[in-house]
XYZ file of C-alpha atoms in Angstrom:
752
model
C 15.984 -133.589 -243.921
C 19.572 -134.689 -243.494
C 20.570 -132.844 -246.715
C 18.863 -129.687 -245.481
C 20.836 -129.913 -242.243
C 24.084 -130.287 -244.204
C 23.215 -127.211 -246.273
C 22.382 -125.253 -243.126
C 25.667 -126.348 -241.558
C 27.511 -125.251 -244.691
C 25.848 -121.817 -244.669
C 26.509 -121.474 -240.956
C 30.173 -122.327 -241.453
C 30.434 -119.811 -244.325
C 28.839 -117.086 -242.214
C 31.164 -117.908 -239.331
C 34.208 -117.751 -241.610
C 33.022 -114.462 -243.062
C 32.448 -113.014 -239.616
C 35.891 -114.105 -238.467
C 37.493 -112.734 -241.623
C 39.232 -115.905 -242.764
C 39.568 -114.721 -246.385
C 42.450 -112.748 -247.859
C 43.225 -109.436 -246.230
C 43.699 -106.349 -248.373
C 46.223 -103.548 -248.277
C 44.680 -100.686 -250.262
C 47.234 -97.968 -250.971
C 45.461 -94.671 -251.568
C 47.160 -92.462 -254.155
C 46.281 -88.813 -254.651
C 47.238 -85.232 -253.752
C 45.754 -83.316 -250.823
C 42.103 -82.533 -251.522
C 41.511 -85.559 -253.729
C 39.308 -87.188 -251.065
C 41.437 -90.067 -249.789
C 40.297 -89.824 -246.171
C 36.675 -89.410 -247.192
C 36.979 -92.497 -249.402
C 38.322 -94.553 -246.482
C 35.694 -93.295 -244.041
C 32.806 -94.026 -246.395
C 33.999 -97.547 -247.132
C 34.681 -98.335 -243.461
C 31.274 -97.000 -242.480
C 29.436 -99.260 -244.929
C 31.591 -102.384 -245.161
C 31.157 -105.643 -243.241
C 34.863 -106.368 -243.721
C 37.040 -105.194 -240.779
C 39.231 -102.282 -241.842
C 41.967 -100.163 -240.310
C 42.841 -96.723 -241.666
C 46.525 -95.850 -241.407
C 46.882 -92.081 -241.721
C 50.289 -90.496 -241.343
C 48.710 -87.180 -240.291
C 47.301 -88.765 -237.112
C 49.435 -91.874 -236.580
C 51.271 -90.458 -233.546
C 48.407 -90.192 -231.016
C 46.495 -87.779 -233.199
C 49.582 -86.002 -234.500
C 51.653 -86.549 -237.606
C 54.206 -89.328 -237.649
C 56.584 -91.164 -239.941
C 56.295 -93.627 -242.766
C 57.934 -96.241 -240.529
C 55.234 -95.723 -237.900
C 52.545 -96.208 -240.554
C 54.258 -99.386 -241.708
C 54.392 -100.907 -238.226
C 50.744 -100.003 -237.578
C 49.730 -101.632 -240.859
C 51.581 -104.824 -239.939
C 49.847 -104.909 -236.557
C 46.419 -104.432 -238.176
C 47.062 -107.263 -240.644
C 48.032 -109.569 -237.778
C 44.706 -108.626 -236.205
C 42.910 -109.969 -239.328
C 42.014 -106.505 -240.587
C 42.298 -105.095 -244.055
C 44.205 -101.833 -244.272
C 43.858 -98.475 -245.992
C 47.192 -96.634 -246.355
C 45.938 -93.045 -246.263
C 48.943 -91.065 -247.489
C 49.560 -89.182 -250.738
C 51.814 -91.978 -252.101
C 52.321 -90.067 -255.334
C 55.593 -91.682 -256.376
C 56.889 -95.225 -256.542
C 59.398 -94.774 -253.729
C 56.725 -93.597 -251.281
C 54.631 -96.688 -251.993
C 57.346 -99.327 -252.127
C 57.439 -100.358 -248.433
C 53.681 -100.762 -248.289
C 53.598 -102.851 -251.469
C 55.960 -105.275 -249.717
C 53.168 -106.068 -247.236
C 51.682 -108.302 -249.915
C 51.840 -112.065 -249.391
C 49.855 -115.191 -250.297
C 47.418 -114.128 -247.555
C 47.411 -110.408 -248.400
C 46.478 -108.743 -251.713
C 47.826 -105.260 -252.393
C 45.593 -102.826 -254.288
C 46.070 -99.207 -255.337
C 43.207 -96.740 -255.631
C 44.289 -93.612 -257.502
C 42.118 -90.522 -257.025
C 43.305 -88.722 -260.142
C 40.791 -85.883 -259.982
C 41.213 -82.525 -261.743
C 43.945 -80.386 -260.232
C 41.544 -77.473 -259.980
C 39.165 -79.473 -257.801
C 41.904 -80.756 -255.478
C 43.301 -77.257 -254.971
C 39.814 -75.848 -254.405
C 39.061 -78.426 -251.719
C 42.446 -78.053 -250.035
C 42.328 -74.278 -249.866
C 38.817 -73.975 -248.451
C 38.756 -76.890 -246.016
C 39.073 -76.410 -242.273
C 40.225 -78.581 -239.412
C 42.391 -80.767 -241.628
C 44.193 -83.512 -239.730
C 47.539 -82.460 -241.156
C 46.704 -78.727 -241.011
C 47.121 -78.490 -244.789
C 44.593 -75.849 -245.680
C 44.391 -72.244 -246.775
C 46.887 -70.581 -249.082
C 49.768 -72.968 -248.468
C 47.683 -75.912 -249.677
C 47.691 -74.678 -253.289
C 51.477 -74.607 -253.443
C 51.756 -78.058 -251.881
C 49.262 -79.625 -254.293
C 50.963 -77.941 -257.228
C 54.378 -79.261 -256.168
C 53.129 -82.784 -255.505
C 51.338 -83.134 -258.830
C 54.510 -82.323 -260.729
C 56.126 -85.429 -259.216
C 53.158 -87.742 -259.706
C 53.840 -91.298 -260.887
C 50.833 -93.477 -261.600
C 51.270 -96.945 -260.046
C 51.933 -99.927 -262.318
C 51.119 -103.583 -261.815
C 54.801 -104.511 -261.981
C 55.366 -102.655 -258.695
C 53.614 -105.575 -257.005
C 49.900 -104.757 -257.070
C 47.218 -107.302 -257.838
C 44.730 -104.550 -258.727
C 44.917 -100.855 -259.599
C 41.811 -98.659 -259.843
C 42.307 -95.194 -261.371
C 39.496 -92.685 -260.772
C 39.748 -89.610 -263.034
C 36.295 -88.285 -262.082
C 34.075 -88.042 -259.037
C 31.654 -90.577 -260.486
C 34.553 -93.027 -260.802
C 35.390 -92.395 -257.151
C 31.798 -93.127 -256.149
C 31.881 -96.383 -258.111
C 35.103 -97.426 -256.371
C 33.627 -96.614 -252.960
C 30.632 -98.806 -253.766
C 32.897 -101.630 -254.937
C 34.985 -101.714 -251.774
C 32.011 -101.099 -249.476
C 30.320 -104.283 -250.730
C 33.342 -106.517 -250.123
C 32.781 -109.110 -247.441
C 35.713 -110.819 -245.738
C 35.480 -113.697 -248.247
C 35.198 -111.607 -251.410
C 37.993 -110.888 -253.859
C 38.203 -108.462 -256.763
C 39.470 -109.203 -260.280
C 43.135 -108.482 -260.849
C 44.335 -105.920 -263.343
C 44.445 -102.192 -263.974
C 41.128 -100.392 -264.352
C 40.594 -96.857 -265.616
C 44.130 -96.801 -267.026
C 45.475 -93.447 -268.145
C 48.818 -92.700 -269.725
C 51.494 -93.498 -267.181
C 53.622 -90.723 -268.664
C 51.239 -88.025 -267.422
C 53.275 -86.464 -264.647
C 51.056 -83.421 -264.328
C 47.438 -82.882 -265.236
C 46.576 -80.871 -268.309
C 45.953 -77.282 -267.377
C 47.669 -77.002 -264.010
C 50.567 -74.986 -265.436
C 48.058 -72.594 -266.971
C 46.000 -71.562 -264.010
C 48.630 -71.536 -261.287
C 51.441 -69.032 -261.110
C 54.176 -69.903 -263.592
C 56.277 -72.843 -262.403
C 59.321 -74.530 -263.800
C 58.568 -77.681 -265.761
C 58.999 -81.040 -264.065
C 62.550 -82.192 -263.990
C 64.101 -78.721 -264.094
C 65.213 -79.094 -260.530
C 63.963 -75.729 -259.352
C 60.533 -76.834 -258.243
C 57.551 -74.539 -257.898
C 57.907 -70.814 -257.825
C 54.572 -70.439 -256.105
C 54.804 -69.792 -252.398
C 51.989 -70.166 -249.885
C 51.407 -66.431 -249.831
C 51.776 -65.756 -253.516
C 48.823 -65.123 -255.765
C 48.554 -66.600 -259.229
C 49.339 -64.739 -262.364
C 46.397 -65.748 -264.510
C 46.820 -66.304 -268.245
C 44.928 -64.442 -270.922
C 43.830 -67.473 -272.922
C 41.445 -70.128 -271.811
C 43.057 -72.879 -269.708
C 42.101 -76.514 -270.167
C 40.841 -77.851 -266.878
C 38.585 -80.853 -266.521
C 35.165 -79.923 -265.208
C 32.878 -82.784 -264.349
C 29.291 -82.534 -265.511
C 29.534 -79.469 -267.711
C 30.661 -78.396 -271.147
C 31.390 -74.690 -271.409
C 31.460 -72.973 -274.769
C 34.253 -70.745 -276.089
C 33.780 -67.569 -278.116
C 37.082 -67.913 -279.934
C 36.913 -71.636 -280.678
C 40.718 -71.837 -280.736
C 42.590 -73.843 -278.150
C 45.817 -72.870 -276.422
C 49.211 -73.674 -277.845
C 47.872 -75.643 -280.776
C 46.217 -78.339 -278.656
C 42.894 -79.867 -279.630
C 40.126 -78.062 -277.879
C 39.061 -79.943 -274.772
C 35.256 -80.353 -274.847
C 35.239 -80.102 -271.042
C 37.493 -77.043 -270.801
C 36.400 -74.049 -268.761
C 35.445 -71.129 -270.890
C 37.393 -68.190 -269.580
C 40.116 -67.329 -267.161
C 37.451 -66.190 -264.727
C 36.625 -69.848 -264.127
C 40.167 -70.710 -263.040
C 41.426 -70.731 -259.485
C 41.811 -67.216 -258.047
C 43.799 -67.367 -254.818
C 43.741 -64.310 -252.565
C 47.041 -62.749 -251.624
C 46.522 -63.461 -247.957
C 48.979 -63.867 -245.127
C 46.737 -65.872 -242.845
C 46.097 -68.958 -244.949
C 42.504 -67.922 -245.498
C 42.880 -67.804 -249.255
C 39.676 -68.324 -251.154
C 38.771 -69.510 -254.625
C 37.153 -67.610 -257.459
C 35.234 -65.023 -255.451
C 34.332 -63.048 -258.574
C 30.766 -61.782 -258.328
C 28.907 -63.657 -261.052
C 25.392 -63.530 -262.462
C 24.338 -66.725 -264.198
C 21.198 -66.255 -266.275
C 19.116 -68.330 -268.698
C 17.870 -67.034 -271.987
C 14.635 -65.227 -271.152
C 11.490 -66.239 -273.081
C 13.120 -68.475 -275.703
C 11.991 -71.773 -274.172
C 8.463 -71.921 -272.758
C 7.562 -68.517 -274.208
C 8.832 -69.325 -277.727
C 10.566 -66.039 -278.488
C 12.506 -65.944 -281.779
C 16.135 -66.989 -281.126
C 17.737 -64.595 -283.597
C 15.973 -61.595 -282.125
C 16.596 -62.776 -278.566
C 20.325 -63.305 -279.161
C 20.641 -59.803 -280.646
C 19.036 -58.319 -277.543
C 21.163 -60.358 -275.153
C 24.410 -59.253 -276.776
C 23.161 -55.658 -277.062
C 22.291 -55.477 -273.363
C 25.447 -57.255 -272.243
C 27.508 -54.739 -274.211
C 25.547 -51.897 -272.620
C 26.012 -53.074 -269.036
C 29.436 -54.683 -269.147
C 31.194 -51.435 -268.238
C 29.100 -51.176 -265.070
C 30.175 -54.589 -263.790
C 33.756 -53.636 -262.887
C 35.257 -56.912 -261.643
C 32.026 -58.924 -261.930
C 30.964 -61.151 -264.816
C 27.904 -62.462 -266.654
C 27.348 -66.050 -267.739
C 24.579 -67.204 -270.083
C 23.572 -70.768 -269.161
C 21.698 -73.486 -271.006
C 21.219 -77.184 -270.306
C 22.142 -78.627 -273.671
C 25.271 -78.658 -275.781
C 23.057 -78.246 -278.861
C 21.586 -74.980 -277.593
C 20.822 -72.681 -280.513
C 20.693 -69.577 -278.315
C 24.158 -70.256 -276.858
C 25.605 -70.756 -280.323
C 24.084 -67.537 -281.633
C 25.098 -65.469 -278.620
C 28.629 -66.892 -278.639
C 29.069 -65.988 -282.304
C 27.634 -62.490 -281.981
C 29.594 -61.724 -278.817
C 32.807 -62.748 -280.592
C 31.940 -60.500 -283.560
C 31.560 -57.548 -281.202
C 34.803 -58.434 -279.378
C 33.095 -58.691 -275.995
C 35.654 -59.629 -273.353
C 35.185 -63.363 -272.575
C 36.399 -62.730 -269.033
C 33.377 -60.471 -268.506
C 30.787 -62.455 -270.446
C 30.749 -66.125 -271.392
C 28.390 -69.014 -272.055
C 28.171 -72.234 -270.074
C 26.411 -75.564 -270.551
C 24.978 -76.912 -267.319
C 22.134 -76.894 -264.817
C 21.774 -73.384 -263.413
C 20.766 -74.826 -260.016
C 24.043 -76.724 -259.515
C 26.694 -74.834 -261.449
C 29.219 -75.089 -258.619
C 28.592 -78.583 -257.272
C 28.419 -80.206 -260.716
C 30.109 -77.722 -263.021
C 32.762 -76.118 -260.845
C 31.593 -72.564 -261.591
C 30.842 -70.257 -258.681
C 27.831 -67.998 -259.293
C 26.644 -66.016 -256.303
C 23.619 -64.649 -258.191
C 21.336 -66.549 -260.557
C 18.404 -65.336 -262.625
C 15.073 -67.080 -262.821
C 12.868 -66.888 -265.902
C 9.798 -66.551 -263.676
C 6.065 -66.410 -264.322
C 4.075 -63.310 -263.487
C 2.679 -64.901 -260.297
C 6.190 -65.630 -258.961
C 5.053 -69.144 -258.147
C 6.864 -72.484 -258.408
C 5.887 -74.817 -261.193
C 5.340 -74.454 -264.884
C 8.394 -76.486 -265.802
C 11.721 -75.257 -267.095
C 14.113 -73.014 -265.193
C 11.423 -71.583 -262.912
C 10.389 -74.976 -261.534
C 14.004 -76.115 -261.232
C 15.146 -73.077 -259.235
C 12.231 -73.113 -256.809
C 12.695 -76.855 -256.330
C 16.449 -76.549 -255.735
C 16.053 -73.610 -253.356
C 13.364 -75.241 -251.211
C 10.243 -73.601 -249.753
C 12.200 -70.805 -248.080
C 12.737 -69.064 -251.438
C 8.995 -68.929 -252.069
C 8.493 -67.413 -248.609
C 11.277 -64.872 -249.185
C 9.824 -64.008 -252.595
C 6.384 -63.358 -251.116
C 7.929 -60.928 -248.629
C 9.205 -58.823 -251.550
C 6.543 -59.211 -254.235
C 3.440 -61.187 -255.134
C 3.362 -60.514 -258.866
C 5.736 -59.229 -261.513
C 4.903 -57.530 -264.805
C 6.644 -58.548 -268.042
C 9.950 -56.694 -268.409
C 10.424 -56.303 -264.648
C 12.740 -58.022 -262.170
C 12.776 -58.640 -258.407
C 15.955 -59.234 -256.387
C 15.426 -61.843 -253.669
C 18.113 -62.641 -251.043
C 18.366 -66.421 -250.731
C 17.600 -67.517 -247.150
C 20.493 -69.060 -245.230
C 18.622 -72.342 -244.780
C 18.082 -72.783 -248.516
C 19.946 -75.696 -250.140
C 20.768 -73.315 -252.988
C 22.629 -71.118 -250.507
C 24.242 -73.942 -248.546
C 25.308 -76.175 -251.436
C 25.902 -73.695 -254.253
C 26.778 -70.452 -252.473
C 23.976 -68.542 -254.244
C 23.183 -65.410 -252.243
C 20.494 -63.876 -254.492
C 17.927 -64.987 -257.031
C 16.689 -62.351 -259.467
C 13.223 -63.186 -260.777
C 12.573 -61.691 -264.203
C 9.526 -61.993 -266.473
C 9.912 -61.759 -270.248
C 7.474 -61.427 -273.143
C 5.299 -64.373 -274.173
C 4.855 -65.591 -277.730
C 3.308 -68.916 -276.748
C -0.480 -68.949 -277.329
C -0.783 -71.652 -274.670
C 0.519 -69.214 -272.031
C -1.168 -66.113 -270.512
C -0.623 -62.630 -271.988
C 0.441 -63.876 -275.410
C 1.631 -61.040 -277.688
C 0.421 -62.903 -280.783
C 3.663 -62.494 -282.709
C 3.868 -58.752 -282.037
C 7.663 -58.545 -282.036
C 7.768 -54.746 -281.813
C 6.202 -54.974 -278.375
C 7.987 -58.248 -277.595
C 11.473 -56.862 -278.283
C 10.682 -53.778 -276.222
C 9.667 -55.943 -273.243
C 12.657 -58.272 -273.635
C 15.060 -55.317 -273.607
C 13.344 -54.058 -270.451
C 13.644 -57.527 -268.929
C 17.406 -57.753 -269.464
C 17.861 -54.150 -268.330
C 15.931 -54.909 -265.126
C 17.920 -58.097 -264.608
C 21.324 -56.463 -265.035
C 20.285 -53.434 -262.959
C 19.345 -55.829 -260.181
C 22.780 -57.408 -260.363
C 24.454 -53.993 -260.347
C 22.500 -53.081 -257.201
C 23.879 -56.179 -255.486
C 27.412 -55.193 -256.549
C 26.952 -51.666 -255.191
C 25.869 -53.004 -251.807
C 28.941 -55.240 -251.817
C 31.108 -52.199 -252.575
C 29.603 -50.311 -249.626
C 30.483 -53.187 -247.312
C 33.919 -53.327 -248.900
C 34.398 -49.619 -248.170
C 33.423 -50.166 -244.548
C 36.003 -52.886 -244.261
C 38.743 -50.620 -245.667
C 37.691 -47.760 -243.445
C 37.856 -50.019 -240.419
C 41.259 -51.263 -241.504
C 42.669 -47.731 -241.823
C 41.429 -46.844 -238.368
C 42.271 -50.164 -236.750
C 44.992 -48.784 -234.454
C 42.631 -46.187 -233.015
C 39.820 -48.721 -232.750
C 41.963 -51.143 -230.780
C 42.501 -48.410 -228.174
C 38.776 -47.920 -227.772
C 37.661 -51.544 -227.603
C 35.495 -52.617 -224.750
C 37.525 -55.495 -223.445
C 39.965 -54.597 -220.666
C 43.659 -54.912 -221.472
C 44.107 -57.574 -218.828
C 41.391 -59.788 -220.305
C 42.665 -59.203 -223.836
C 46.074 -60.391 -222.707
C 44.543 -63.536 -221.272
C 42.760 -64.236 -224.554
C 45.946 -63.783 -226.545
C 47.852 -66.193 -224.320
C 45.289 -68.922 -224.075
C 42.448 -68.340 -226.453
C 39.899 -71.050 -225.951
C 38.628 -71.038 -229.502
C 40.717 -71.575 -232.616
C 41.398 -68.338 -234.441
C 41.466 -67.700 -238.161
C 40.257 -71.081 -239.376
C 39.208 -71.574 -242.967
C 35.831 -72.337 -244.568
C 33.142 -74.910 -243.852
C 30.303 -75.824 -246.488
C 28.310 -73.084 -244.665
C 31.204 -70.479 -244.812
C 31.677 -71.357 -248.560
C 28.114 -70.180 -249.163
C 27.913 -66.144 -249.364
C 31.664 -65.542 -249.736
C 32.585 -62.186 -251.302
C 35.310 -59.603 -251.532
C 33.544 -57.466 -248.951
C 33.830 -60.224 -246.405
C 37.547 -60.591 -246.979
C 38.250 -56.893 -246.654
C 35.966 -56.482 -243.683
C 37.756 -59.165 -241.739
C 41.024 -57.204 -241.950
C 39.711 -54.685 -239.432
C 39.704 -57.308 -236.685
C 42.684 -58.348 -234.615
C 43.505 -62.038 -234.487
C 42.176 -62.400 -230.945
C 38.866 -60.869 -232.036
C 38.248 -63.704 -234.531
C 37.353 -66.306 -231.887
C 33.563 -65.955 -232.139
C 33.749 -65.942 -235.935
C 35.722 -69.177 -235.917
C 33.252 -70.738 -233.511
C 30.200 -69.668 -235.516
C 31.656 -71.047 -238.740
C 32.971 -74.280 -237.189
C 30.765 -75.240 -234.209
C 31.530 -78.925 -234.711
C 35.093 -78.218 -233.566
C 33.918 -76.686 -230.284
C 31.195 -79.074 -229.157
C 32.147 -78.767 -225.483
C 31.574 -74.995 -225.588
C 28.370 -74.813 -227.628
C 25.025 -75.024 -225.848
C 22.871 -75.161 -228.980
C 23.449 -75.231 -232.736
C 20.987 -74.571 -235.547
C 21.509 -73.705 -239.192
C 21.165 -69.978 -238.326
C 22.711 -69.566 -234.869
C 24.784 -71.103 -232.132
C 24.460 -70.463 -228.398
C 27.272 -70.482 -225.852
C 28.204 -69.093 -222.459
C 30.239 -65.889 -222.532
C 33.786 -66.894 -221.607
C 34.075 -63.739 -219.438
C 30.490 -63.300 -218.152
C 29.568 -59.892 -216.760
C 26.681 -61.248 -214.655
C 25.486 -64.455 -212.998
C 24.105 -65.651 -216.321
C 25.497 -64.285 -219.559
C 25.097 -66.182 -222.824
C 25.692 -65.258 -226.457
C 23.567 -66.064 -229.509
C 25.833 -65.948 -232.580
C 24.643 -65.525 -236.157
C 26.178 -68.111 -238.498
C 26.068 -65.926 -241.592
C 29.498 -65.181 -243.032
C 30.114 -61.466 -243.599
C 27.688 -60.353 -240.875
C 30.364 -59.126 -238.488
C 28.615 -56.416 -236.465
C 25.428 -54.456 -236.008
C 26.518 -51.929 -238.622
C 26.383 -54.689 -241.282
C 22.709 -55.442 -240.610
C 20.175 -54.489 -243.274
C 16.651 -55.419 -244.344
C 17.617 -58.839 -245.688
C 18.801 -59.875 -242.194
C 15.470 -59.146 -240.526
C 14.383 -62.767 -240.248
C 17.766 -63.749 -238.853
C 17.494 -61.029 -236.172
C 14.075 -62.340 -235.199
C 15.452 -65.864 -235.020
C 18.325 -64.739 -232.783
C 15.908 -62.921 -230.492
C 13.553 -65.885 -230.283
C 16.410 -68.254 -229.464
C 17.556 -65.800 -226.781
C 14.036 -65.679 -225.322
C 13.888 -69.463 -225.257
C 17.079 -69.528 -223.242
C 15.828 -66.936 -220.772
C 12.893 -69.254 -220.074
C 15.294 -72.106 -219.325
C 17.477 -69.943 -217.120
C 14.478 -68.574 -215.241
C 13.400 -72.126 -214.445
C 16.758 -72.522 -212.715
C 16.600 -69.166 -210.887
C 13.319 -67.269 -210.933
C 14.868 -64.248 -209.211
C 16.837 -63.263 -212.319
C 15.883 -60.502 -214.744
C 17.263 -60.553 -218.284
C 17.956 -58.078 -221.023
C 18.688 -59.018 -224.651
C 20.671 -56.760 -226.939
C 23.638 -55.903 -229.141
C 26.682 -53.732 -228.592
C 26.747 -50.829 -231.049
C 30.425 -51.429 -231.766
C 31.419 -54.948 -230.701
C 34.940 -55.918 -229.671
C 34.605 -59.395 -231.235
C 33.897 -60.222 -234.869
C 30.588 -61.961 -235.750
C 27.197 -60.493 -234.928
C 26.136 -61.746 -231.495
C 23.224 -61.126 -229.188
C 23.901 -60.788 -225.447
C 21.430 -62.423 -223.085
C 22.532 -61.056 -219.720
C 21.015 -61.091 -216.224
C 20.696 -57.685 -214.595
C 22.458 -58.534 -211.302
C 25.895 -57.844 -212.847
C 27.415 -59.958 -210.118
C 30.638 -61.138 -211.752
C 34.383 -60.837 -211.066
C 34.845 -60.185 -214.797
C 33.012 -56.865 -214.616
C 36.050 -54.728 -213.792
C 35.905 -51.246 -215.304
C 33.805 -48.386 -216.585
C 33.727 -49.652 -220.166
C 32.396 -53.017 -219.062
C 29.567 -51.396 -217.151
C 28.658 -48.746 -219.694
C 28.678 -51.199 -222.583
C 25.566 -52.801 -221.021
C 23.996 -49.838 -219.213
C 24.003 -46.919 -221.643
C 22.427 -46.339 -225.043
C 25.506 -48.123 -226.428
C 23.619 -51.365 -225.644
C 20.868 -51.697 -228.260
C 17.878 -53.744 -227.111
C 17.053 -56.493 -229.606
C 13.402 -55.461 -229.838
C 14.441 -51.913 -230.781
C 16.926 -53.119 -233.380
C 14.318 -55.337 -235.013
C 11.788 -52.508 -235.057
C 14.257 -50.097 -236.672
C 15.247 -52.598 -239.363
C 11.572 -53.212 -240.153
C 10.891 -49.479 -240.519
C 14.126 -48.062 -241.903
C 16.119 -51.024 -243.200
C 19.035 -50.341 -240.832
C 19.537 -50.068 -237.058
C 20.993 -46.915 -235.518
C 24.500 -47.180 -234.066
C 25.434 -45.298 -230.883
C 28.796 -43.621 -230.387
C 31.580 -45.285 -228.419
C 31.922 -42.090 -226.391
C 29.093 -43.456 -224.241
C 31.572 -45.926 -222.758
C 33.373 -43.144 -220.900
C 30.261 -41.782 -219.179
C 30.162 -41.665 -215.378
C 29.093 -44.799 -213.534
C 25.392 -44.817 -212.689
C 23.167 -47.490 -211.180
C 20.978 -49.091 -213.833
C 17.988 -48.958 -211.459
C 18.020 -45.710 -209.497
C 20.566 -43.873 -211.712
C 22.664 -42.758 -208.736
C 26.304 -41.895 -209.571
C 29.307 -43.771 -208.135
C 33.053 -43.041 -208.280
C 34.321 -46.514 -209.107
C 33.313 -50.115 -209.852
C 33.700 -51.476 -206.268
C 31.415 -48.749 -204.904
C 28.931 -49.313 -207.721
C 28.885 -53.079 -207.141
C 28.302 -52.575 -203.442
C 25.368 -50.323 -204.239
C 23.654 -52.493 -206.844
C 23.794 -55.510 -204.514
C 21.372 -53.680 -202.248
C 19.450 -51.394 -204.608
C 15.777 -52.343 -204.848
C 14.595 -49.364 -206.872
C 12.388 -50.141 -209.851
C 13.968 -50.132 -213.282
C 13.567 -46.959 -215.389
C 10.305 -46.716 -217.290
C 12.045 -46.972 -220.658
C 13.318 -50.465 -219.826
C 9.884 -51.580 -218.671
C 8.389 -50.934 -222.114
C 8.366 -52.951 -225.336
C 9.540 -56.167 -223.689
C 13.091 -54.939 -223.092
C 13.285 -56.773 -219.763
C 12.420 -60.452 -219.306
C 11.682 -61.732 -215.835
C 10.081 -64.588 -213.933
C 6.455 -64.703 -212.865
C 7.128 -64.266 -209.139
C 8.461 -60.672 -209.322
C 6.692 -58.075 -207.239
C 5.666 -54.733 -208.634
C 8.467 -53.083 -206.698
C 11.038 -55.380 -208.186
C 9.782 -54.793 -211.697
């Protein structure tokens, strides 16, 4: 019994020591360029670790603003005195930058370095597309900064004063390091030494000089020639860039400049970073429209590989001229794929441009997240019932996309004949859309040579080849149709840009209010991408945005980044956000914003947005119920402006009292009380019937002022307001139909 008590006392003492942190403290110096994930590393470890940590970040060290190295050093010393271990969250890419922090080591403090030595392409991609960065390093300027920093990179060495160095050249290595540090208690120590060692002479990662604009070599003294607003001059030959989790194939089989071919190199220049030549730091990466497709019928349906490869190359050659700036990528899971090898060889023999057509080894459901290749359209080798299951690509795509793809597929088709294809827009709530940026899945059914499957052709290759040609033709035609729709939206954007000066003169918002917004805009304008904005990005979106003035971007920024405006947002879902209008035109005036990038205005709406419109309307109706519980005397109308003054499709939910100091002029009134205001129920009905809503002319905004109830005319806004405060006439019959008005249950017949 006495021994048991001694053991218990020993355990209790150990737990007490661990809780109080009596072991050695750690100074972990993070090393890596912007976008390598240093801050994320620190946050994940601190969130999971029982050891007390302090993160010292130079971007926020000065009360949330950037500070100096000296300030970081003093904060680190204070944290160590407080018995905390410390993360030094700076780039620390050369020995001089790290030296002062290494000196924090002592008999009571071990100094570690964690080097996030990820591919340059990945770091630049993350830096360019991120938003809300603590140091405001995002957008176009981020690429130049990362490029410049990597040229000066010095890997840390143990003789600088470290007890341990961990070098992470891949994301899986980073995850392992996070796990290692997360599990450290206050009493634990890690083995000394250098782990994951790479050549310390590597000043710049292989490939960075090849996919960024030409720069002077390290040590030339001239630095980078790439400016924040410059776009890269892409090389003709295939660059060598590490790509985790994939092994692309190359038609030529010859590496650049006599180097050994990198088995992880991207296949063509189309897979390198493509920065837009933007002046607003909203540069994007590799927005080339891309169809990734599996080999149809050669797996489960056992079609002969030689014949199938001939047809693939034949059809690619036929359609490649129709793709313009788009590309095709044949995908297979295995490096030993016979079909990829055959197609690669035959495509090279026919001199097919590898920038327009290439092969890629990887999982078609996660080409971006695991392979680094952006593909906005993927093909599914479907079964005739268009159902999940059956194994192979079909099962994988339905599983990755979630149940919403099956629902969306049923809305378009229930069955599909061999040789035919069906284009299905991927719903915005699908993981395939959110994680991978896939906007469309094209289901295609090929011929079957497997006697264990339905409709077997029993080795009839005359019929089989005919069906397979039809299948690829249908698939590529489906992709071309998506490209054409993108071009139409692109044309709209250019047209709006050419007429932007005239449009600004006609916009609904009064000059006085516009001036207020320019001086003190409540919402951040022109921010970059979130994971949601990264999904559905295309050239049409970029061009379309140019038609909007900077002040008109506020709603777009809010819809894409609601987490940055929590105090303004009333409700957030994956599809919409809800907020009060900052300049309400009535007692209650709220906005329901779509969160789909590229859906800027009512004119952009088409059949594929029908469900989103219904969601917006339902959310608006839910809010009218809440508002009516607060004031049952209110009457609401829900609708869209034909030509909005602010970018990002938004539904107005507005009470019909129009009692607001912000309602100041004729345009304000007529934007809500003429045909210019499109009732949501009418818009939804038109999209269901015709695929598009009708847009009313802005000339309606200059009509004479008339009461929305009795239709009497008034010379000015003050006289109109005085009248409507007392008008008890019933609303016009047209507004009383089809649920255009929403009101409480206590209204009298006269009021309604």
